[in-house]
Amino acid sequence: MELKERVDTIVKRIQRYNINWYEIIYLAMFAAYVLVEYISSTTLDYELIFDNYGLIIYDTLLALVIAGMAFGNDMTKGKAVFIGAVVGLSMYSTIYNGDAKVVDLVLFCIGARNVSFKKIAYVYLCVAVQIQVLALVLSYMGITINYVYVQEGRGSRSSLGIGYPTDCAAHILIIVMVYVYLRWKKITYAELVGIMALAVVVYKYTRARNNVLCIFILCIMVAAYKLLEHFKIRPEKLRIVKYMPYIMPVLAAIMIIMSLLYNEDSAIWNKINSLLSNRLIMGHNGFTEYGVSFYGQGITENGFGFGTILTNREYFFLDSSYVSILIKKGVYIFTLVMAANIYIGKRLIKEKKQFGLIIITVLAISSFMEHHLMELTYNPFILMTFSILADSRKERSVTV
């Protein structure tokens, strides 16, 4: 009897602090996943990380999803069937496309159902900034490798401790986007100027045009949003807002159609292809050689990174996320990703967080040229699909 009373006392004390163990475990798994995946994109010796981390995280995430389905207060039979079908088909698709990280992404998205996105973003920022700074400092000190690529027309490009200069700039872009999201309407014009100054420095070393341009677009859009509010104009009342959730599918359609229609005998198409850094010819070759299937397929790509040297004839890489996902992951995953981003946009409008539409718009622009849309280390915003967005007691104030 005495033991039972002690246990009851401990349980009551834990309940008094209103600890959300589900959220804590999820955030711990997310932090571990981002940590290892982020390190794998750097020149740090990530082989020191234990080999079975992926299996441990996968099993834990699957257990969380099942627990959420079994014990979630808002879980209905319809939702359970939908979640089960999405997870099952995603697992099945890996037989064809060979990418187990697709399942990781799906489980993280579904597992985020009862987790505050601000906390997810804060955890991401803490992990990403520390690894990014560590990689930069160690490469500067000569402890790790700083790959330098000399490319015609672009000069010397430094990777700053990451495997490739463009990936370095992509990391910094997403760090900036997460920071801006967490700062929300509190961000100042001075901060925006500082961010643009950072973009100039990043461009000086990496020559990564698309990612740096996206940082400037982000800052300009945020400044415009703040100006509208300053002059008592409510941005959410603008007609364009209701169309913003569809920006990503529109850009995806444009890139896919241009890649399909590309003609190397046309001077106009070659000019457009040159402006897009050969994205069109790569996409066209991908569609011609591999085609499109429902569940995707494994394909052989030869890209730069970690000191790889290739001739133009040897190089083949699907840089655009939209083309890459459609060819490699298939129609099923491509449709899921597009639907998720439309749903995120509509959720942001419904929750009166139109500011977040700026983030997904910049993400859509970046994905037009970059291949990182389905990588959590480059896009934690995909977790907005089911995570908690609304301010509530479940979401304690988390700001930078």
Steps between C-alpha positions, in 0.01 A plus 500: 500500500785733587663436160174574318466830684855598405435418135176700508684793653769491229237480225311798646821705516577419135144590397529830687774609258281400203788322324425394144715189470385437144629842395827460689575162338406632156722808533788283625465271196478802270811657654695174463389458138590857403832475685618190316360597159645851528841363597488266198483808274818643654863394475499392866581135573138395542593130488559534873121520542353163594387307194152394612363845583265488199339174611460626856336824385281314249373254762436777753314714246286205391416429866407868551273501195328180612462638854357823362250303291402280794477760774449833321184675616420627151580174322210357300480180300514705179819679608657173614426335164640803312820509707544124470455516122748788459765329713441160337519630143808706586671189634396308190637775273851449641505160326503692171688821578739355759481810721418406859517869601160543335351296785700702756349819363145361501535372857644831621211687334230278647676472835495880532120499547517596869822701491542877483670602176670791677674248723596291198641811332686604815660154536599507134657846534701402808641186333555650153677818614741308724595247230527771232727715716707199607549391137600855401747548786665158461539546123644849553751356750596229252380217726238394245493547124378818334433393142564775246359468149617714210223518241499688173308825524457473879855514629611337825222346713561390860288238678587636850504159666199363310525248216418751226470884485136496387406266786673736744294793373184284511567423867542868579182587309289258705662617825404856409146391410454319831640799689262737320206269571581486872545876518168537318368857512760605758781503248650845442622675187850498651486119518389482137793720396733276701359191328553657156858587598547134597365402156763719333776328698357156418495590130858629514625158609251253347378680184166324561268734312161336556525462878636850549228642276240317711640663816454843340148410384416386852625824655319716243171314553529524879579873476199550271279312747620723785442815293144395420432453869665832580258679268205312653454284191413145601708264280253215553233706321703516178353288220836339422511330841239237414705394195835470681446136612504404131833663411698177541280284271503779239880528506526121493279486189706771330833323564368158398335629181810699400720194560272284285482758219869588500658478155879519475471620137312812609702814577221628728482179702880492529499856631238413763691185588819702545320746731378205705850345519417200278197396708291455185735272311559290813125469558433426134765227497353358819149480356632356173718232658295400803146625446245529784346222709250488785742391775822638355826327417865489585713700256872564468608862552850647474527833676760719663574490871774397744772569245344309209630614161288431194497607137185648349437171320527298824282736704136404546300630796134593542536827690139616492304344786187478288662304217708293741205394717279417203761282327669344805217479755210461259154644449376382842766680709496803267123533551538462877763777514296741286182426699688547829629842398154615384358375831771683695416825321129461571573418865711815535213709362245328724719548808549866401874452460528645151857601579590134455386518137812704430710207621330237283515737200878539535527123553308445175733735312808330644367154410460612139880481472615293799438132583454521878120524534465152653799523735419594861842656549416747222123520547355458851196702383349186347420404862242780505267253327367359828687677782336753730505849347245682716606680816359309795596356834652211311731745330698696757661814363824409325682787332858581418 
